[in-house]
Every structure is written in structure tokens, then in C-alpha cells.
Coordinates of C-alpha atoms in Angstrom, one line a residue:
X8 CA -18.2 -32.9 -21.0
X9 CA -14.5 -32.4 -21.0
X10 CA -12.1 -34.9 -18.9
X11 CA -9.1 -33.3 -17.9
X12 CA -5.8 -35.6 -17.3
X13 CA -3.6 -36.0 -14.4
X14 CA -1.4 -33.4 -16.0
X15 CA -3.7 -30.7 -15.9
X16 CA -1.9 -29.4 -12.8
X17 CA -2.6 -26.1 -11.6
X18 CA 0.5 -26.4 -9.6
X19 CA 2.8 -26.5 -12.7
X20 CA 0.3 -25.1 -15.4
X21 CA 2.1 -22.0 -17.2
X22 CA -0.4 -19.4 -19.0
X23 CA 1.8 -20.6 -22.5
X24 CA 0.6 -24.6 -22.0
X25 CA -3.2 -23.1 -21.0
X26 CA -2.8 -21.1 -24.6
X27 CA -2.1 -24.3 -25.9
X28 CA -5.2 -26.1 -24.6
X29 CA -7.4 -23.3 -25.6
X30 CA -6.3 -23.0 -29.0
X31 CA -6.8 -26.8 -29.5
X32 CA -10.2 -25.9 -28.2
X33 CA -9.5 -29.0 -25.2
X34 CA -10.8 -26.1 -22.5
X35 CA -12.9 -22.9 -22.1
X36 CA -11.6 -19.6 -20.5
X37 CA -15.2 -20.0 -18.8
X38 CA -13.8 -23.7 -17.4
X39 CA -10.6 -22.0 -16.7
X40 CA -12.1 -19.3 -14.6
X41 CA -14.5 -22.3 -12.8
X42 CA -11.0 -24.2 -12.0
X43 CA -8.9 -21.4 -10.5
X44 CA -11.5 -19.9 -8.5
X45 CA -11.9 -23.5 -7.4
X46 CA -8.7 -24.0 -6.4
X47 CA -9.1 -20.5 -3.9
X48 CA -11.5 -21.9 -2.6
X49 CA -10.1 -25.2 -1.7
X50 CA -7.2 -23.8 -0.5
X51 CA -6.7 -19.6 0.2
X52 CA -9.0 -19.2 3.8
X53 CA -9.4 -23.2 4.2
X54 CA -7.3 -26.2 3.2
X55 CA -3.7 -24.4 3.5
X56 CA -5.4 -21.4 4.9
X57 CA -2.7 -19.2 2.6
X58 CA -4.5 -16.0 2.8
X59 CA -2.9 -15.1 -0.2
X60 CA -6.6 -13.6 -1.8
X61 CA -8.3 -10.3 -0.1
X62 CA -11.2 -10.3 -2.4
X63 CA -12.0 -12.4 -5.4
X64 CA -14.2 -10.8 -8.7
X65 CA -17.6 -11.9 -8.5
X66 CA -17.9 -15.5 -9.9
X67 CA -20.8 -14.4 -12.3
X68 CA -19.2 -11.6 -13.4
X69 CA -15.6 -13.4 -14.4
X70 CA -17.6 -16.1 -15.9
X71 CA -19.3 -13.9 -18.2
X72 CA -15.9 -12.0 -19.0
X73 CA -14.3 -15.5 -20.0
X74 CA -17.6 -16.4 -21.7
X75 CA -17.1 -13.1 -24.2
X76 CA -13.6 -13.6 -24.5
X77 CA -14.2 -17.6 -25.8
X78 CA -16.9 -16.2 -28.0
X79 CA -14.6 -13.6 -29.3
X80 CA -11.6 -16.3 -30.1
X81 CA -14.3 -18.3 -32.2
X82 CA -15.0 -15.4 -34.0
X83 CA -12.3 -13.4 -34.6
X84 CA -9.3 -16.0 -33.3
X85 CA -6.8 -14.6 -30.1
X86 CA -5.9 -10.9 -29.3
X87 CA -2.7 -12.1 -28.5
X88 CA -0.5 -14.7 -26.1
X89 CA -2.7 -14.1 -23.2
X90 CA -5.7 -13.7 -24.5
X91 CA -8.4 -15.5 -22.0
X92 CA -5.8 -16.6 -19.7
X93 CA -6.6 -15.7 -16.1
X94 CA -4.3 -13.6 -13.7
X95 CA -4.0 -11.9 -10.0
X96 CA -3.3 -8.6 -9.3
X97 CA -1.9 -7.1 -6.1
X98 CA -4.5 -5.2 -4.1
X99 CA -3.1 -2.1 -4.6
X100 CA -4.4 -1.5 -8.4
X101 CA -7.6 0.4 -8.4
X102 CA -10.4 -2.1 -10.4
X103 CA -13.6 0.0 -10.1
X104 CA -14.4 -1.9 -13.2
X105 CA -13.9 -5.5 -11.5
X106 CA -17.1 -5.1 -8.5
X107 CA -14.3 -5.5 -5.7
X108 CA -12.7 -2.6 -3.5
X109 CA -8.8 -1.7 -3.7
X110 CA -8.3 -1.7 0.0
X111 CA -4.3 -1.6 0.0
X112 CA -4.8 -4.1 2.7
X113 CA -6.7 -1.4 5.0
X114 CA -10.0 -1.0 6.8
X115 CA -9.5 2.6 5.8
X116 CA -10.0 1.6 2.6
X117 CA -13.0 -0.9 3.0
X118 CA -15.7 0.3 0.7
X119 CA -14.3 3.2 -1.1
X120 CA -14.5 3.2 -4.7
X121 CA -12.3 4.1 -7.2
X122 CA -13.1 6.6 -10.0
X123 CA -10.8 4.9 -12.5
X124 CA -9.1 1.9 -13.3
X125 CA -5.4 1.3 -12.9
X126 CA -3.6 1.6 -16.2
X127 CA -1.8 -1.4 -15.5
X128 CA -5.4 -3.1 -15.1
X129 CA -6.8 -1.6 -18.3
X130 CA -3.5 -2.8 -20.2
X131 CA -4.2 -6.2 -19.0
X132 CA -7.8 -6.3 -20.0
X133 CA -7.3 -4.7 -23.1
X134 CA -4.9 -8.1 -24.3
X135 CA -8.0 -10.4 -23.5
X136 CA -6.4 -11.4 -19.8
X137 CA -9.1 -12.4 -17.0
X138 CA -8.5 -10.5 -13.7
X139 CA -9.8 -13.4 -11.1
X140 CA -8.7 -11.7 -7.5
X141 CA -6.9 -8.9 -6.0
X142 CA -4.0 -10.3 -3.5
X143 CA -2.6 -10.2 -0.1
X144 CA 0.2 -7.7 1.0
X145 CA 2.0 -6.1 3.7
X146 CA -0.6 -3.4 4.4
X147 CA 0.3 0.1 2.3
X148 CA 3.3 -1.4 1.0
X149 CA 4.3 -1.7 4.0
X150 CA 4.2 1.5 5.0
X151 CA 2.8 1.1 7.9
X152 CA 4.5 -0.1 10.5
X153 CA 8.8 -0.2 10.8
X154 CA 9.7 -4.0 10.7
X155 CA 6.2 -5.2 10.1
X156 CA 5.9 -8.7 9.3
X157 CA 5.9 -9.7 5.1
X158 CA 2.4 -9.9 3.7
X159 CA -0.1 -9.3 6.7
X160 CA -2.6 -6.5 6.2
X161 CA -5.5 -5.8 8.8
X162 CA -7.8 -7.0 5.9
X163 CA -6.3 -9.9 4.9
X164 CA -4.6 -11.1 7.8
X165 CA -0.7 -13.3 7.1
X166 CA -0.1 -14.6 4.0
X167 CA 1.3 -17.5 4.1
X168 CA 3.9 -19.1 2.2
X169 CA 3.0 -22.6 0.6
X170 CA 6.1 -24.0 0.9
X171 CA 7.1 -23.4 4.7
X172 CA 6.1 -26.3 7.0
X173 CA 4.2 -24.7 9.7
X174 CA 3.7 -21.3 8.7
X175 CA 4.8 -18.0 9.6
X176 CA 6.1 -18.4 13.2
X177 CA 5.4 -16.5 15.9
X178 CA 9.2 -15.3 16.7
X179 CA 10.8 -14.6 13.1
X180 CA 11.6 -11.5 11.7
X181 CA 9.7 -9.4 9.4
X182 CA 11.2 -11.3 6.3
X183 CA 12.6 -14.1 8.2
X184 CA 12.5 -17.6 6.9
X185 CA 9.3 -18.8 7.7
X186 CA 7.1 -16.0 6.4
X187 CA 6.6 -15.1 2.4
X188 CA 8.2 -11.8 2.2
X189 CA 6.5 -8.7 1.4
X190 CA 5.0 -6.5 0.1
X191 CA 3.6 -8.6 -2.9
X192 CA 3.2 -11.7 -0.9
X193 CA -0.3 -12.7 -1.9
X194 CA 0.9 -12.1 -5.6
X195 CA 3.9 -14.5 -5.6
X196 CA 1.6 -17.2 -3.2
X197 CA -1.0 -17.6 -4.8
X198 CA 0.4 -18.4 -7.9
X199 CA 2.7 -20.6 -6.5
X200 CA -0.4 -22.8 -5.1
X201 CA -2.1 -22.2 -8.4
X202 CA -4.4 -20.0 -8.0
X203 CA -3.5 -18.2 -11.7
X204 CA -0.8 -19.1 -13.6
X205 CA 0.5 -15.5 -13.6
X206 CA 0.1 -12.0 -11.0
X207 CA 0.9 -8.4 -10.9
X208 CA 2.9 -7.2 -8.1
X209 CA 4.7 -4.1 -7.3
X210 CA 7.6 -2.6 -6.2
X211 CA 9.5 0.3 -4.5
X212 CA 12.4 -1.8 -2.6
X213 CA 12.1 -5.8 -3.2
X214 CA 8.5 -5.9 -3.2
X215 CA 8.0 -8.1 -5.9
X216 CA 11.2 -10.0 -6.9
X217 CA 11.8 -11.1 -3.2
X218 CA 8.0 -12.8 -2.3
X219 CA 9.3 -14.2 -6.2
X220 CA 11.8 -16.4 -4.7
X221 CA 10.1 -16.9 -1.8
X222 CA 7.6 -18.6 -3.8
X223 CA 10.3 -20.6 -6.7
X224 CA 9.1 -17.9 -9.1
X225 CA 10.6 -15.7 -11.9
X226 CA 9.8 -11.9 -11.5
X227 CA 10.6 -9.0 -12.3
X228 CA 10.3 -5.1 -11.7
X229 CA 10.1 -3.0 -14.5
X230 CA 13.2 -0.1 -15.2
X231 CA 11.7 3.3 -13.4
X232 CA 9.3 5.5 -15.4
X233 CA 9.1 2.9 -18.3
X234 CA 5.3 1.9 -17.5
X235 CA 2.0 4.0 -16.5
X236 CA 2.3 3.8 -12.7
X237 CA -1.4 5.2 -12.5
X238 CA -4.0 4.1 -10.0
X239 CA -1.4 2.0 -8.6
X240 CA -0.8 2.7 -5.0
X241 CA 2.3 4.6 -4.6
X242 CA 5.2 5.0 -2.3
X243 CA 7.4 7.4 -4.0
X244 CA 7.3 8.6 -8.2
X245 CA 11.4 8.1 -8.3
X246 CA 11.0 4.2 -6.8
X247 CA 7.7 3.0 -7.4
X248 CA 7.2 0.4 -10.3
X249 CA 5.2 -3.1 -11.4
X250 CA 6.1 -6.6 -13.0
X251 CA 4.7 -9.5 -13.2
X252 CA 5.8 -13.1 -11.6
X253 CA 5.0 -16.8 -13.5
X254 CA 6.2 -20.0 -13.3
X255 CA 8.4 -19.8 -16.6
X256 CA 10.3 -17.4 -18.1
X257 CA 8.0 -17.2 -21.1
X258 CA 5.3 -16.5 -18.9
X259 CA 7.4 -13.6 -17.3
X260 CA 8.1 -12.5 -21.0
X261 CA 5.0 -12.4 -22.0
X262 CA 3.7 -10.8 -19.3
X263 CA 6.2 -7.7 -19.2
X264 CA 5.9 -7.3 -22.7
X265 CA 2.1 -6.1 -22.0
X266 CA 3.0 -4.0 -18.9
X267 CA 6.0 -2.0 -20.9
X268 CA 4.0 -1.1 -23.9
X269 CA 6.8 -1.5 -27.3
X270 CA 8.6 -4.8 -26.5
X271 CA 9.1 -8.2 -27.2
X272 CA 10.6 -9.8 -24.8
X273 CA 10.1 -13.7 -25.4
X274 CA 12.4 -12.9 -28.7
X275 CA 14.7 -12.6 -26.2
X276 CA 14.6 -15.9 -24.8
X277 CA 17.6 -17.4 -26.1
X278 CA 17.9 -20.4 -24.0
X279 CA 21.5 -20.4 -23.5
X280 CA 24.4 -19.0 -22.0
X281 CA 26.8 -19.1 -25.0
X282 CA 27.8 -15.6 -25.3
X283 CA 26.2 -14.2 -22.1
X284 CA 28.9 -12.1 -19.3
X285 CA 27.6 -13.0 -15.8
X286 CA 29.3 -11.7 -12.6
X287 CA 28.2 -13.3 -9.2
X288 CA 29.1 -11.0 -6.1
X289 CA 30.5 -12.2 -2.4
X290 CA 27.6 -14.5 -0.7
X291 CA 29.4 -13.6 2.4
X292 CA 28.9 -9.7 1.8
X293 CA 25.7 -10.0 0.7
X294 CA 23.5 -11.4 3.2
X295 CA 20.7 -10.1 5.1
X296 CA 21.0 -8.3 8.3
X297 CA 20.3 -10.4 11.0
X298 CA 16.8 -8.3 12.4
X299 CA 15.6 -8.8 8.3
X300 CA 16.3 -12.2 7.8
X301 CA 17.3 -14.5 11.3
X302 CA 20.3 -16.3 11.0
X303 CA 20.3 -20.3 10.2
X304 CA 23.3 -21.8 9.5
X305 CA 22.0 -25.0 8.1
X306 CA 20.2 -22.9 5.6
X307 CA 23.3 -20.6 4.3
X308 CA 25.6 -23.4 3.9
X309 CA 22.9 -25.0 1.9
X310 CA 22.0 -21.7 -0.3
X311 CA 25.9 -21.2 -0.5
X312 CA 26.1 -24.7 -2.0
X313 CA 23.4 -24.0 -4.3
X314 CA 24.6 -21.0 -5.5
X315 CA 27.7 -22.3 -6.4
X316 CA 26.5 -25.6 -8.1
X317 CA 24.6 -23.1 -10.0
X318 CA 27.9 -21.0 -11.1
X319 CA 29.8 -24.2 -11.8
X320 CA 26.9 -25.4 -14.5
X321 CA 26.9 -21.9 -15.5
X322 CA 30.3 -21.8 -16.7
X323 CA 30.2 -25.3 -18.0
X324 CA 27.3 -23.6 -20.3
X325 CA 29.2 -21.4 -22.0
X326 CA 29.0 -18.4 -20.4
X327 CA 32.1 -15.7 -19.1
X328 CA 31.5 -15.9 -15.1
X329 CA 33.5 -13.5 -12.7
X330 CA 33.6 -14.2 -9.0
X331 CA 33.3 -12.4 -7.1
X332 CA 32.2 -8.7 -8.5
X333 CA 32.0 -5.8 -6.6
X334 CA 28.3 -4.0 -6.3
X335 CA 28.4 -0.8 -4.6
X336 CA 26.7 -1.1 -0.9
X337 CA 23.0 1.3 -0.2
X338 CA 25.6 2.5 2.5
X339 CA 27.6 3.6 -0.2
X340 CA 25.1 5.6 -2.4
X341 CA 24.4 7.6 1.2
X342 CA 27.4 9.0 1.0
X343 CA 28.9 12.4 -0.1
X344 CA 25.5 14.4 0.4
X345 CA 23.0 11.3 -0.8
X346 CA 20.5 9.7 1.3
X347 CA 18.4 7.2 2.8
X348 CA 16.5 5.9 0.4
X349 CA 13.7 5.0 2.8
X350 CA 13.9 8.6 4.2
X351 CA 13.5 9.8 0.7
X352 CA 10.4 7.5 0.0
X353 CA 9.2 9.2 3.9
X354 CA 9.6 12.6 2.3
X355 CA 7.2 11.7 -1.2
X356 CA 4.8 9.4 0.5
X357 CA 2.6 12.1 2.2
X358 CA 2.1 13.7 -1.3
X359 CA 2.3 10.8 -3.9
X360 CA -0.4 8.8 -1.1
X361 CA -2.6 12.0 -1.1
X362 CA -2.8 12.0 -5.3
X363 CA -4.0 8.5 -5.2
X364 CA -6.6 8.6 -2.7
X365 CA -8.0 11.0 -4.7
X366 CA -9.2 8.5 -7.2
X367 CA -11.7 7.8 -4.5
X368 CA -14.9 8.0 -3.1
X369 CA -14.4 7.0 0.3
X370 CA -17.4 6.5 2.8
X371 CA -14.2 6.4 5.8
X372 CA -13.3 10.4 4.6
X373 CA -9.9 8.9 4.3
X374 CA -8.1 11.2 1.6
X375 CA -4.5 11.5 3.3
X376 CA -1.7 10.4 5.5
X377 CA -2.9 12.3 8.2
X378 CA -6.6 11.1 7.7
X379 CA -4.9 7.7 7.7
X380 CA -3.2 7.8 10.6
X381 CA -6.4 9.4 12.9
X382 CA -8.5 6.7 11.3
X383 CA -5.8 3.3 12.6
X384 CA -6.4 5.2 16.0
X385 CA -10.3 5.4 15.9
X386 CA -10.7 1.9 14.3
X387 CA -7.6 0.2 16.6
X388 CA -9.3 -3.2 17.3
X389 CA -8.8 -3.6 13.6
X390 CA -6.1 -1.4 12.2
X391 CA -3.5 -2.2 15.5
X392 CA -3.9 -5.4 16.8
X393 CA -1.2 -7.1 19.8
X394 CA 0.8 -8.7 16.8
X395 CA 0.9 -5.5 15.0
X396 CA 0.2 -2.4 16.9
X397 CA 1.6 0.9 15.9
X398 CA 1.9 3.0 12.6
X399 CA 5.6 4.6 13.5
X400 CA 6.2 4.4 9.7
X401 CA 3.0 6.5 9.1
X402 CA 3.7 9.0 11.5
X403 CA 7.6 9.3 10.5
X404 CA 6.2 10.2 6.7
X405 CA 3.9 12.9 8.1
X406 CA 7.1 14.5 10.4
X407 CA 9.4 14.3 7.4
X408 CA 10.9 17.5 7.5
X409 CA 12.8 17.3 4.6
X410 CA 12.1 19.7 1.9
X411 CA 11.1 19.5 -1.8
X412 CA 14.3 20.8 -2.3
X413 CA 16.5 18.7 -0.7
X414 CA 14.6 16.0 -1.4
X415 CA 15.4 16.4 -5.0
X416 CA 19.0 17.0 -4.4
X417 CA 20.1 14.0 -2.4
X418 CA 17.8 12.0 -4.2
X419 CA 20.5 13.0 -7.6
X420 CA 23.4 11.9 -5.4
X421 CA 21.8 9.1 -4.5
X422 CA 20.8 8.0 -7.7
X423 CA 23.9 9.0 -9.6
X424 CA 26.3 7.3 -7.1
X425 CA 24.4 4.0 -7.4
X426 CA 24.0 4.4 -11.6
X427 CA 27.5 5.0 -11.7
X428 CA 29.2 2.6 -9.7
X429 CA 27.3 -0.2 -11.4
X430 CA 28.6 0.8 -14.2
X431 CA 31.6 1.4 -13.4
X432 CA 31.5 -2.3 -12.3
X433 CA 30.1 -4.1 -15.0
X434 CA 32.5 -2.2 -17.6
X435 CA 35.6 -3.2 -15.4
X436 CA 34.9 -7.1 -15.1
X437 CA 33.6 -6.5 -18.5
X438 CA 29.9 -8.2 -17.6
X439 CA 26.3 -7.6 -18.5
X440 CA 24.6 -8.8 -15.3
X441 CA 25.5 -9.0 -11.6
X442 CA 23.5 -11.6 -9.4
X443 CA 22.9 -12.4 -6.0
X444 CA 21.4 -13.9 -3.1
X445 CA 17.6 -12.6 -3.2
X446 CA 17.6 -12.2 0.8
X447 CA 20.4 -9.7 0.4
X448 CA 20.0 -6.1 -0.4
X449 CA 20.2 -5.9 -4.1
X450 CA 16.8 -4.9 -4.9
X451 CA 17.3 -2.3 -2.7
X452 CA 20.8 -1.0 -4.8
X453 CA 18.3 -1.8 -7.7
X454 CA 16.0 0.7 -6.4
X455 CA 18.6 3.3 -5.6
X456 CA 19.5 3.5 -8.9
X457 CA 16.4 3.2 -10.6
X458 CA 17.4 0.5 -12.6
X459 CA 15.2 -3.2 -13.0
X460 CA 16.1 -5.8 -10.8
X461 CA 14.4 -9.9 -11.6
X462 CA 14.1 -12.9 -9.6
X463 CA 15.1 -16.8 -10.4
X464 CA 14.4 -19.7 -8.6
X465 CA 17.3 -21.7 -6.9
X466 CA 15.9 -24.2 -4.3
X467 CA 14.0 -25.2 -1.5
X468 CA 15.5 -25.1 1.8
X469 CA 15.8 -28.4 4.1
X470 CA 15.5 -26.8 7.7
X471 CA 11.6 -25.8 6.7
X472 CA 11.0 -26.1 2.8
X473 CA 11.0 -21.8 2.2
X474 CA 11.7 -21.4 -1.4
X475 CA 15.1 -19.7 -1.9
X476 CA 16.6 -17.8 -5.5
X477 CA 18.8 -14.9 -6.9
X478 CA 18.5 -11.7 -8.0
X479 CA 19.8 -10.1 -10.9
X480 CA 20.4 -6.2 -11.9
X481 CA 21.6 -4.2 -14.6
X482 CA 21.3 -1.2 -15.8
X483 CA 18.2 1.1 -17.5
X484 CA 16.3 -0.5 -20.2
X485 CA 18.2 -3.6 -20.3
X486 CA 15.6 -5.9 -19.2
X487 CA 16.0 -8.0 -22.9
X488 CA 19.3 -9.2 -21.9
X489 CA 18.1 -10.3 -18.6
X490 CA 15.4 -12.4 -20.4
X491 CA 18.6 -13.6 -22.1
X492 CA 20.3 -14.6 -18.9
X493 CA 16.8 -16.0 -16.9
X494 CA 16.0 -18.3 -20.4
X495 CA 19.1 -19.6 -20.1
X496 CA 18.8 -20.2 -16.6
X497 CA 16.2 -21.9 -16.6
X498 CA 17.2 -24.0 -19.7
X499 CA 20.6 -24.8 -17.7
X500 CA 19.2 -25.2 -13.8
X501 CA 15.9 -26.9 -14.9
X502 CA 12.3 -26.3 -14.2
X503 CA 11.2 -24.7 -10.8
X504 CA 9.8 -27.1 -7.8
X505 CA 6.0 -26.8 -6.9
X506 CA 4.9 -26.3 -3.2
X507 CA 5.4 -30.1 -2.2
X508 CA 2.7 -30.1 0.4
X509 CA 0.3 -29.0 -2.1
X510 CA 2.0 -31.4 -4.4
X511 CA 1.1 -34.2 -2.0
X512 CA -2.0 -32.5 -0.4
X513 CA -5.1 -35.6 -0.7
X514 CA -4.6 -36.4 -4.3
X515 CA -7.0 -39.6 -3.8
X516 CA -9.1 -36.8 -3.2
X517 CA -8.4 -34.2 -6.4
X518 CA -9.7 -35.8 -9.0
X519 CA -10.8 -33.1 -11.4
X520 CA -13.8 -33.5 -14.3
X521 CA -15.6 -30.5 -15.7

């Protein structure tokens, strides 16, 4: 019979600590597994009603995983850092392997099974990790519907954000304050309320690192083409990538270092910003359009205030800070014969969504966009509900009339106007890293150019508790010296805040023995 003490907190537990406990032989993967699973239960469609979780892997069968994977340590000691830790992966990573669909969030989806496993999923496995559930997203990445609020899917219904008192409300915007951000909502949530100490999300344009901050994580998306994308659901080849989201930067490290086969991260993780060339750009410039994100003036003077108690401590630390620093605008990219990037992610989403659904055997005979889009209208009462009724961003992809062509062409411009003029900025101010309010469109200057882009924690805001950070970019294959930076952010700013309603949530009644 083991007790476990007040400080066995899921809420704050990283995957590094629960390594720790294993190795002392203090807990079992198998009570692991029993605990998180628990803890979804208690709190993902009751409790908090977060409906971060879509599906969970069958209790039996993830107990019998863990089981193997204790036996295994006794005999032959750890594969590695995360070996019998569990994690959550984002819906949209095929798991034929795992007993549960990969529905993308979609009805459409309901019931097909996938031929093969996601590489991501295999990679994960194959380093002794426990895949508990698949999360909540915006449905298809959300490529479904323009403007179509962060994290609902027809399947899972909202994901809500554990931090925001009262829940996504009924008049916000699509990202607006109240809701979780998207598309890897269910990813960044449920960790948050401790449902795994680590997830998978993914990413075309902010859809990991922004449900990150939302949720007071770290996260980050991986530099393009430098992990195996397959059986991961895609939006376009030339945007599309994965990362992973934790509580701790060491967690993050450790996490990235499985998913881009080669590195070592966490001997990165300095701890301090002695040495380290930061440049923070214009709050003022770089804040979200009003139909994104609604305006709240108590929050932006609060975030502003933040932000530059966070500079000032910064600086104090050792590090060379310039403010502001000029990042080039995803207006900017457009021009001179470049493009859209969403019109370029229209143009490959008809063909790169067709490849993927081929991994399927799908009772619903959806193999394609057009399939798609005639099964929504034929299945309506699920697919287009009042709060969420058309597919316009469906529909534009099939219309794209852009060719292969020109497609290509623009997307060069695009991509060398971005790669270049952030360069050209960080050789200028002579600076390794450029950060900035998560809310903004960074991620999205991150995508145009291909390069990664990674998510810190900052604060929580006052007006509704929503979780609030900063993004960071740099260029290709420079994620190491973003570990730098993050370590030494979070050595500098302190540890991250846990959902405080959770926190707080009956704790007369949580008393936890296995």
C-alpha cells in the first residue's frame, strides 16, 4: 500500500519529479496511469467539465502497457528520461495501435481506422512513454470554419480553459480572452489541470505555442521539415509541424529531444542569462486584431506591466536586451509577388488532407475534402450546429484556384522575405532571439518563414484569471539556444502558476491513497 503526500500534486507534478519517484521505486507507472486517468475522470466531462479529452485509451489496455514498462525497468533499468511517464496526444495523430479512433475532432471521422501509427506516436512509445488519451481541438485544425471558436470540435464539444472563471463566453471572439485558443487546446488544458504531465500538439500557425500560454505552459513547435510529420493530420507540407508542451522547461527538453530524433536539448538548459542577446519588439505594434483577440484595457495595461517587469529582471540578469526590435509584419512577407499564407495552406490542403485520409479505413467513405464537405451537409445536426454552422474554410480550399505552380512561387517569396528580414534583424541589433506578446502574430511570421517559434509563461490575468505569456522566434535549427533563453527564464521569472480553481477545487475532499 503506498501513501502518497500532500505534494504529490498532479497540478504541479513535472514528468522529471515523476522519474524521480519511480526510480526510488515510491510509485508504479501502473499507479501512475490509475491516478491520471483518475484525475479525467474527476474533472474533463464533470467537475470543471474541461472537455479537454475526446477519447481516452482503454483503462485495461494502458494498465497493462505501464505494467510491462515497470517490469521492464526492474529488469533491464529505464530506456531513457521518460521512460513509463504518461502523456496526451492531440487527436489528430493516427493511434491504430492505442484501441481509440483519430477523429480530428469530426463525426466524419467517427470509427475509421487508421492503417498505421503516427511516427510521432511510434517515437513516443518506442522511449517507454504511456499514451493515456487523445485531446480536444479546433475541429481539422481549424480548418473548418473561418473565425471558428479555439478548441471546439463537433466530437468533443469546447474546450475549456482551466484558468478562466466562467468559461468560454458566449460573445468573445474566436481566440478571445475567455476561451483556450486553438487548435491544440485540449493538449495545453489538460495538462494544465493534470491530466499528464506532458502532451503533443501541433502546429501550422500558433496552434501549439498559443493554447501554451493560454494554459501557463512552455511549448514549442519544432523548425519545418526537422521531424517525421507522418500520420499526423496535415494542413500544408511547407507549415505543418509538432512539439510538445510541459510544465518546466526540462520537461519541454526532454520531450523535443524525442520528437527531433539527434539532440539534446536539456544540455542546453543553462539557467541563466549571462551571455544570452534578447530583443523584445513594440507591445503596441504587436497586438492582436481586435475580431482575434477583443480588446480589454484592464488586461493590456496589466500584460504591458508584466512584460516589462519581466525585461527589467532580464537585464538585471545579465543578459544584452534591445527595445524595441523590429520584426517584419505577415503584411510584409505578402508583398512584392508573395502571399497569404492562409491562401497558401487553402491551395495544399485539398491534396496534403486527401494523402492522410488514406491511411484509413473509413465506414463514413470520407477520403477527401470534397467527401468532407458533402458529409458536414448530410450529417448537419452534428457537423453544423447554431453556434457553429458553416464550413466556408472547407469550401474556400476546394475553390482554390491557385495552381501548383504559383503556389510554389509565392510561397519562395513569401518564405524568403520572412527568412530574410529576420535576419536581417537580429544581425543589426546584434540579438539571438526576438520575443513577444503570444496573442500577437508572431507565430504566424514564425510560420511564414518556416522557422520554430516557443511559448513561456508570464501571468494570469485579473479581469478573468486566462493565463497570459510570450513568444519567442529565431531562426532554422536554433531551437538549443532557445532552450538557453526559456531555462533562463524560468530560472529568472520563477515557476509557472497552476489553475487556481483547481488549486482550490474541494481539497477536504482530495485526499489521495493508492
Amino acid at each position: 500500500m503506498i501513501s502518497l503526500s500532500k505534494d504529490f500534486d498532479l497540478l504541479t507534478l513535472t514528468a522529471t519529479e515523476l522519474q524521480g519517484f519511480l526510480e526510488r521505486k515510491e510509485i508504479t507507472s501502473e499507479l501512475l496511469v490509475d491516478l491520471y486517468l483518475s484525475q479525467i475522470q474527476k474533472h474533463d466531462r464533470e467537475g470543471m467539465m474541461l472537455n479537454a479529452i475526446i477519447a481516452t485509451v482503454p483503462k485495461d489496455q494502458a494498465l497493462e502497457a505501464a505494467r510491462k514498462l515497470d517490469e521492464e525497468r526492474a529488469q533491464k533499468g529505464p530506456r531513457g528520461p521518460m521512460h513509463g511517464i504518461p502523456i496526451m496526444v492531440k487527436d489528430t495523430l493516427c493511434s491504430p495501435t492505442l484501441g481509440v479512433d483519430t477523429t480530428c475532432g469530426s463525426f466524419a471521422l467517427k470509427g475509421a481506422k487508421a492503417k498505421k501509427n503516427a511516427a510521432v506516436l511510434d517515437a513516443l512509445l518506442r522511449a517507454g512513454m504511456i499514451i493515456l488519451a487523445k485531446s480536444n481541438l479546433s475541429e481539422f485544425g481549424g480548418m473548418k470554419q473561418a473565425l471558428m471558436t479555439g478548441g471546439w470540435s463537433a466530437v468533443g464539444g469546447q474546450t475549456q480553459s482551466p484558468y478562466v472563471r466562467g468559461g468560454v463566453q458566449p460573445n468573445c471572439t474566436f481566440l478571445g480572452h475567455s476561451t483556450p485558443a486553438g487548435s491544440s487546446a485540449g493538449s495545453a488544458a489538460g495538462v494544465a489541470a493534470g491530466f499528464a504531465p506532458v502532451s503533443i500538439g501541433t502546429e501550422s500557425d500558433g496552434s501549439l505555442v498559443q493554447p501554451a500560454t493560454r494554459a501557463s505552459l512552455y511549448g514549442m513547435k519544432a523548425t519545418l521539415h526537422t521531424l517525421d510529420t507522418f500520420g499526423i493530420q496535415p494542413i500544408s507540407p511547407e507549415f505543418d509541424s509538432a512539439g510538445g508542451m510541459a510544465k518546466t522547461v526540462e520537461d519541454l527538453a526532454k520531450i523535443m529531444d524525442l520528437l527531433q530524433e539527434g539532440k539534446d536539448y536539456t544540455s542546453h538548459l543553462t539557467s541563466s542569462f549571462k551571455g544570452l542577446r534578447l530583443g523584445f519588439v513594440d507591445p503596441e505594434l504587436w497586438k492582436a486584431a481586435d475580431f482575434v483577440v477583443e480588446p480589454n484595457k484592464d488586461f493590456d495595461v496589466q500584460n504591458l506591466a508584466a512584460m516589462n517587469a519581466a525585461i527589467s529582471k532580464i537585464r538585471d540578469a545579465g543578459a544584452r536586451v534591445v527595445q524595441p526590435v523590429k520584426l517584419v509584419t505577415l503584411e510584409e512577407t505578402m508583398e512584392e509577388g508573395g502571399e497569404d499564407i492562409d491562401e497558401l495552406m487553402d491551395h495544399d490542403f485539398k491534396v496534403s488532407l486527401k494523402e492522410y485520409l488514406s491511411n484509413f479505413e473509413n465506414p463514413s467513405n470520407v477520403y477527401g475534402l470534397e467527401d468532407l464537405i458533402d458529409y458536414n451537409k448530410e450529417h448537419a445536426d452534428l457537423e453544423l450546429p447554431p453556434e457553429h454552422p458553416n464550413q466556408d474554410v472547407l469550401i474556400g480550399a476546394l475553390k482554390s484556384n491557385m495552381t501548383d505552380q504559383q503556389c510554389k512561387e509565392r510561397l519562395a517569396i513569401t518564405r524568403h522575405r520572412a527568412t530574410s528580414a529576420i535576419k536581417k534583424s537580429l544581425a543589426e541589433d546584434e540579438i539571438d532571439v526576438i520575443l513577444g506578446p503570444a496573442d500577437s502574430r508572431i507565430a504566424s511570421v514564425a510560420a511564414a518563414a518556416g522557422f520554430p517559434v516557443a511559448a513561456v509563461p508570464l501571468g494570469l490575468a485579473d479581469f478573468n484569471g486566462r493565463a497570459f505569456g510570450m513568444l519567442l522566434i529565431s531562426p532554422e535549427n536554433t531551437e538549443a539556444k532557445m532552450f538557453e533563453v526559456m531555462s533562463a527564464w524560468e530560472a529568472t521569472l520563477g515557476p509557472r502558476q497552476p489553475p487556481p480553481m483547481l488549486v482550490n477545487w474541494n481539497p477536504e475532499e482530495e485526499e489521495v491513497r493508492l
